[in-house]
Amino acid sequence: SVTLPAPTDPASPLPPGLEGRFRGISDLQTASDVFYRVDTRLVLPTVDVDSWRLTVDGDVDRTVELGFADLVSMPLVERDITLTCVSNEVGGKYVGSARWLGVRLRDVLDRAGIGATGADQILSTDVDGFTISTPLEVALDGRDTLLAVGMNGAPLPQAHGFPVRLVTPGLYGFVGATKWLRRLTLTTYDAAQAYWTDRGWATDAPIKIASRIDTPRPLSTADAGDVVVGGVAWAQHRGIATVEVSVDQGPWQPATLGPDVGVDYWRQWFFRWSAEPGQHTLASRATTLEGETQTAQRATPFPDGSSGIQQVVVNVA
């Protein structure tokens, strides 16, 4: 029921996505009601926004406490950012792209004073005591790490962290996307461990380069001739330069990229395939703006994210 102020630094209007041209490719912006949700909650927290407080403490010059009105009175920025869960398998669905409205984390930390801190970790705590550890450097290196209060033009939904959540471009959610946030504590990794790091998951988990084939679907049947192969690729905070497609383990061929929304956002792509009758295997791979190509080496999500090349088997009649 809250009304959010307009951003002082709004994002540009989103360009038309490829989903308007090619059926089956993921929407350029993921609707809030279908955005993936992965957390430890059996029952969603219900937070009274009027009594909610955010505390910033630990290795800071002064402890700061902000109410919701205090927070949204600070400069609000609007950013298009893709989030990915570390549990996402190769070709998986636990990735989504949204427009987030929030306050830069650095602006909030500056109120507490961090000039002489010896901390290397932000230990964030939600309203029920669940903790996540985030490298302090991602609040200081210029990326748009946000204390988000809005999603896709509306206040945060309850399922996605209302009233405030952390959104960190380039890091998997288990180290950068605390929902239902209530405390930020500057500390060290030696002094405190969060829920997932205490269970052996990585402490620093940058998102790995990935591409996904959305269409055609696995084991589907297409008519021979011109078939559109399409999907999305992401390498948050590095950006996507190219996507390539291989048919039946053949040479990699360039796909056509969709609109560029920035290095923190996924990139739609498509490839026109002259399909011949029979069963075929399709694969895709992405390369970042820095020239790093998605690895073919298979890795499971534990402890720092999956990797490998997705392969989709399709039939052509």
C-alpha positions as MATLAB code, in Angstrom:
seq = 'SVTLPAPTDPASPLPPGLEGRFRGISDLQTASDVFYRVDTRLVLPTVDVDSWRLTVDGDVDRTVELGFADLVSMPLVERDITLTCVSNEVGGKYVGSARWLGVRLRDVLDRAGIGATGADQILSTDVDGFTISTPLEVALDGRDTLLAVGMNGAPLPQAHGFPVRLVTPGLYGFVGATKWLRRLTLTTYDAAQAYWTDRGWATDAPIKIASRIDTPRPLSTADAGDVVVGGVAWAQHRGIATVEVSVDQGPWQPATLGPDVGVDYWRQWFFRWSAEPGQHTLASRATTLEGETQTAQRATPFPDGSSGIQQVVVNVA';
ca = [
       0.000    0.000    0.000;
       3.045    2.308   -0.004;
       3.546    5.038   -2.573;
       7.118    5.381   -3.785;
       8.701    8.652   -4.890;
       9.825    9.006   -8.476;
      13.484    8.198   -9.103;
      15.944   11.050   -9.132;
      17.994    9.013  -11.626;
      15.502    7.116  -13.830;
      16.387    4.350  -16.253;
      15.826    4.828  -19.967;
      12.692    3.288  -21.493;
      13.209   -0.357  -22.370;
      13.523   -1.042  -26.121;
      11.213   -3.586  -27.769;
      12.325   -7.129  -26.999;
      12.721  -10.052  -29.376;
       9.707  -11.772  -27.790;
       7.554   -9.567  -30.009;
       9.168  -11.099  -33.102;
       9.958  -14.674  -32.096;
       7.645  -16.763  -29.967;
       9.333  -18.651  -27.164;
      12.191  -16.279  -26.347;
      12.104  -15.045  -22.745;
      10.607  -11.574  -22.319;
      13.172   -8.800  -22.156;
      11.735   -7.858  -18.746;
      10.515  -10.611  -16.438;
       7.111   -9.869  -14.908;
       7.189   -9.717  -11.119;
       4.578  -12.456  -10.698;
       6.673  -14.987  -12.661;
      10.106  -13.866  -11.432;
      11.903  -16.806   -9.846;
      11.886  -17.127   -6.066;
      14.437  -19.164   -4.117;
      14.773  -18.744   -0.341;
      14.444  -20.663    2.921;
      10.924  -19.463    3.773;
       7.963  -21.799    4.211;
       5.882  -18.766    5.226;
       6.577  -15.338    3.749;
       7.496  -12.635    6.289;
       4.848   -9.968    6.742;
       6.530   -6.665    7.577;
       4.825   -3.545    8.933;
       6.435   -0.786    6.905;
       5.635    1.878    9.517;
       7.588    0.125   12.272;
      10.320   -1.318   10.027;
      13.844   -0.066   10.697;
      17.160   -0.623    8.933;
      20.200   -0.610   11.218;
      23.748   -0.109    9.920;
      26.358   -1.095   12.508;
      29.593   -2.976   13.089;
      32.943   -1.501   12.019;
      31.551    1.939   11.197;
      32.054    5.412   12.646;
      28.513    5.553   13.965;
      25.472    3.280   14.119;
      22.698    4.484   11.829;
      18.997    3.601   11.983;
      16.634    4.449    9.131;
      12.881    4.093    8.823;
      11.266    3.441    5.480;
      10.402    7.121    5.011;
      14.015    8.051    5.804;
      15.296    5.608    3.222;
      13.030    6.662    0.352;
      13.770   10.330    1.049;
      17.323    9.650   -0.115;
      18.162    9.851   -3.856;
      16.435    6.954   -5.617;
      17.928    5.379   -8.728;
      16.242    3.079  -11.221;
      18.312    0.294  -12.761;
      17.711   -2.703  -15.016;
      19.476   -5.682  -13.414;
      19.396   -9.432  -14.020;
      19.491  -11.686  -10.943;
      20.617  -15.315  -10.934;
      20.383  -17.973   -8.231;
      23.497  -20.031   -7.545;
      21.296  -23.154   -7.645;
      20.520  -22.539  -11.319;
      21.572  -25.516  -13.434;
      22.909  -25.069  -16.972;
      19.900  -23.984  -19.035;
      17.842  -23.521  -15.867;
      14.994  -21.161  -14.993;
      16.352  -19.474  -11.853;
      17.302  -16.244  -13.592;
      15.203  -13.143  -14.233;
      15.520   -9.526  -15.299;
      13.678   -6.621  -13.717;
      13.705   -2.866  -13.257;
      14.670   -2.066   -9.670;
      14.146    1.190   -7.776;
      16.288    1.857   -4.747;
      18.980    3.712   -2.854;
      22.610    3.008   -3.620;
      24.101    0.893   -0.851;
      27.163    3.144   -0.822;
      24.988    6.168    0.036;
      23.605    4.389    3.102;
      27.019    3.157    4.244;
      28.436    6.657    3.900;
      25.936    7.840    6.511;
      27.519    5.404    8.951;
      31.071    6.340    7.988;
      33.355    3.643    6.561;
      36.504    5.601    5.748;
      38.808    3.759    8.160;
      37.022    0.426    8.358;
      38.911   -2.840    8.533;
      35.858   -4.764    7.369;
      35.789   -6.902    4.247;
      32.221   -8.212    4.593;
      28.722   -6.807    4.852;
      26.732   -9.238    6.971;
      23.089   -8.559    6.141;
      20.254   -9.848    8.322;
      16.588  -10.195    7.450;
      13.589   -9.654    9.711;
      13.689  -13.284   10.919;
      17.437  -13.418   11.584;
      18.556  -15.094    8.350;
      22.011  -13.867    7.284;
      23.850  -13.345    3.990;
      27.465  -12.268    3.549;
      28.413   -9.837    0.773;
      31.925   -8.616   -0.084;
      32.234   -4.986    1.008;
      33.996   -4.107   -2.239;
      30.798   -4.474   -4.308;
      29.366   -1.485   -2.428;
      32.451    0.582   -3.188;
      33.588   -0.326   -6.717;
      31.058    1.781   -8.622;
      28.483   -0.863   -9.536;
      24.833   -0.081   -8.770;
      24.358   -2.210   -5.675;
      20.952   -1.171   -4.372;
      18.742   -1.262   -1.347;
      15.733   -1.860   -3.552;
      12.243   -0.719   -2.627;
      10.567   -1.129   -6.021;
      10.370   -3.726   -8.771;
       9.045   -3.204  -12.300;
       7.356    0.093  -11.477;
       5.671   -0.971   -8.220;
       6.651   -1.495   -4.582;
       8.469   -4.759   -3.931;
       6.067   -7.715   -3.786;
       6.016   -9.575   -0.480;
       7.564  -12.637   -2.142;
      10.518  -10.580   -3.344;
      11.462   -8.889   -0.111;
       9.025   -6.111    0.810;
       9.762   -3.536    2.064;
      13.518   -3.548    1.242;
      15.917   -6.014   -0.316;
      19.511   -6.024   -1.488;
      20.206   -6.210   -5.242;
      23.847   -6.704   -6.252;
      24.738   -6.793   -9.962;
      27.172   -9.574  -10.793;
      26.828  -11.742   -7.683;
      24.638  -14.776   -7.165;
      21.684  -14.119   -4.888;
      22.988  -16.125   -1.938;
      25.756  -13.548   -1.447;
      24.069  -10.420   -2.741;
      20.268  -10.361   -2.671;
      19.004  -10.409    0.914;
      15.215  -10.041    1.056;
      13.159   -8.532    3.916;
      16.291   -6.686    5.004;
      16.640   -5.140    8.487;
      20.368   -4.928    9.347;
      23.716   -4.308    7.637;
      26.769   -5.102    9.771;
      30.280   -4.298    8.578;
      32.588   -7.051    9.784;
      35.141   -9.557    8.489;
      34.805  -13.046    7.079;
      37.048  -14.275    9.908;
      34.716  -12.826   12.536;
      31.310  -13.890   11.208;
      29.872  -16.406    8.765;
      26.451  -16.222    7.142;
      23.916  -18.997    6.639;
      25.173  -20.313    3.296;
      28.902  -19.764    3.815;
      28.612  -21.671    7.091;
      27.384  -24.591    4.963;
      30.366  -24.640    2.638;
      29.157  -22.406   -0.190;
      31.549  -19.827   -1.628;
      32.139  -16.508    0.100;
      32.735  -14.597   -3.137;
      30.506  -15.836   -5.958;
      30.550  -13.788   -9.181;
      27.962  -14.972  -11.678;
      29.413  -17.176  -14.402;
      28.875  -16.541  -18.111;
      25.827  -18.430  -19.343;
      23.498  -18.739  -22.306;
      20.176  -20.529  -22.517;
      18.191  -21.884  -25.440;
      14.509  -21.018  -24.930;
      13.258  -22.151  -28.326;
      12.891  -24.759  -29.718;
      12.055  -26.704  -26.585;
      13.876  -29.967  -25.813;
      12.465  -32.971  -27.713;
      10.010  -30.765  -29.597;
       9.321  -31.268  -33.299;
       9.827  -28.536  -35.891;
       9.119  -28.430  -39.591;
      12.085  -28.633  -41.920;
      13.317  -25.329  -43.294;
      13.818  -22.014  -41.521;
      13.763  -22.572  -37.739;
      14.487  -19.811  -35.236;
      16.758  -20.861  -32.380;
      16.655  -18.247  -29.635;
      17.157  -17.480  -25.992;
      19.016  -15.292  -23.513;
      22.606  -14.917  -22.318;
      24.006  -13.185  -19.250;
      27.306  -12.184  -17.672;
      26.272   -9.521  -15.190;
      28.669   -6.631  -14.682;
      30.701   -7.747  -17.738;
      28.122   -7.711  -20.524;
      27.526   -9.960  -23.536;
      29.445   -9.307  -26.765;
      28.480  -12.360  -28.832;
      26.384  -15.514  -28.756;
      27.134  -18.473  -31.005;
      25.190  -21.605  -31.916;
      26.443  -25.049  -32.861;
      24.341  -27.690  -34.644;
      25.255  -31.358  -34.157;
      28.672  -30.507  -32.670;
      29.502  -28.542  -35.823;
      31.297  -25.195  -36.016;
      30.156  -22.296  -33.881;
      28.088  -19.831  -35.892;
      27.218  -16.250  -34.833;
      23.725  -15.497  -33.573;
      22.045  -12.089  -33.791;
      21.826  -10.194  -30.514;
      18.706   -8.444  -29.256;
      18.604   -4.986  -27.646;
      21.407   -3.852  -25.341;
      20.087   -2.808  -21.912;
      23.507   -2.663  -20.233;
      26.214   -4.896  -18.818;
      24.112   -5.858  -15.778;
      21.227   -7.146  -17.898;
      20.728  -10.279  -19.951;
      20.848  -10.223  -23.740;
      18.259  -11.863  -25.968;
      19.537  -13.558  -29.130;
      18.343  -15.564  -32.128;
      19.814  -17.747  -34.889;
      18.148  -18.761  -38.144;
      18.749  -22.452  -38.732;
      18.134  -24.221  -42.055;
      16.855  -27.388  -40.445;
      16.892  -30.732  -42.241;
      14.765  -33.760  -41.266;
      16.076  -35.914  -38.452;
      17.133  -35.565  -34.837;
      19.578  -32.768  -34.061;
      21.497  -31.339  -31.114;
      21.662  -27.575  -30.621;
      24.111  -25.776  -28.341;
      24.850  -22.129  -27.509;
      27.687  -20.240  -25.901;
      28.306  -16.586  -25.005;
      31.349  -14.320  -24.871;
      31.681  -11.232  -22.687;
      32.732   -7.736  -23.710;
      36.081   -8.564  -22.085;
      36.567  -11.486  -24.476;
      35.956  -14.347  -22.037;
      33.990  -17.217  -23.575;
      31.553  -19.418  -21.687;
      33.346  -22.569  -20.607;
      32.345  -26.057  -21.694;
      33.641  -27.483  -18.414;
      30.734  -28.900  -16.450;
      30.288  -27.857  -12.829;
      27.407  -28.375  -10.429;
      25.884  -25.401   -8.586;
      27.790  -26.195   -5.373;
      29.825  -24.311   -4.224;
      29.951  -21.311   -6.584;
      27.539  -21.844   -9.489;
      27.065  -24.239  -12.395;
      28.909  -24.068  -15.687;
      28.898  -25.870  -19.030;
      27.237  -25.704  -22.429;
      23.529  -26.385  -22.717;
      22.573  -28.935  -25.378;
      19.020  -29.309  -26.642;
      17.875  -32.276  -28.729;
      15.093  -31.505  -31.223;
      13.315  -33.404  -33.973;
      12.773  -32.028  -37.459;
      10.000  -33.487  -39.604;
];
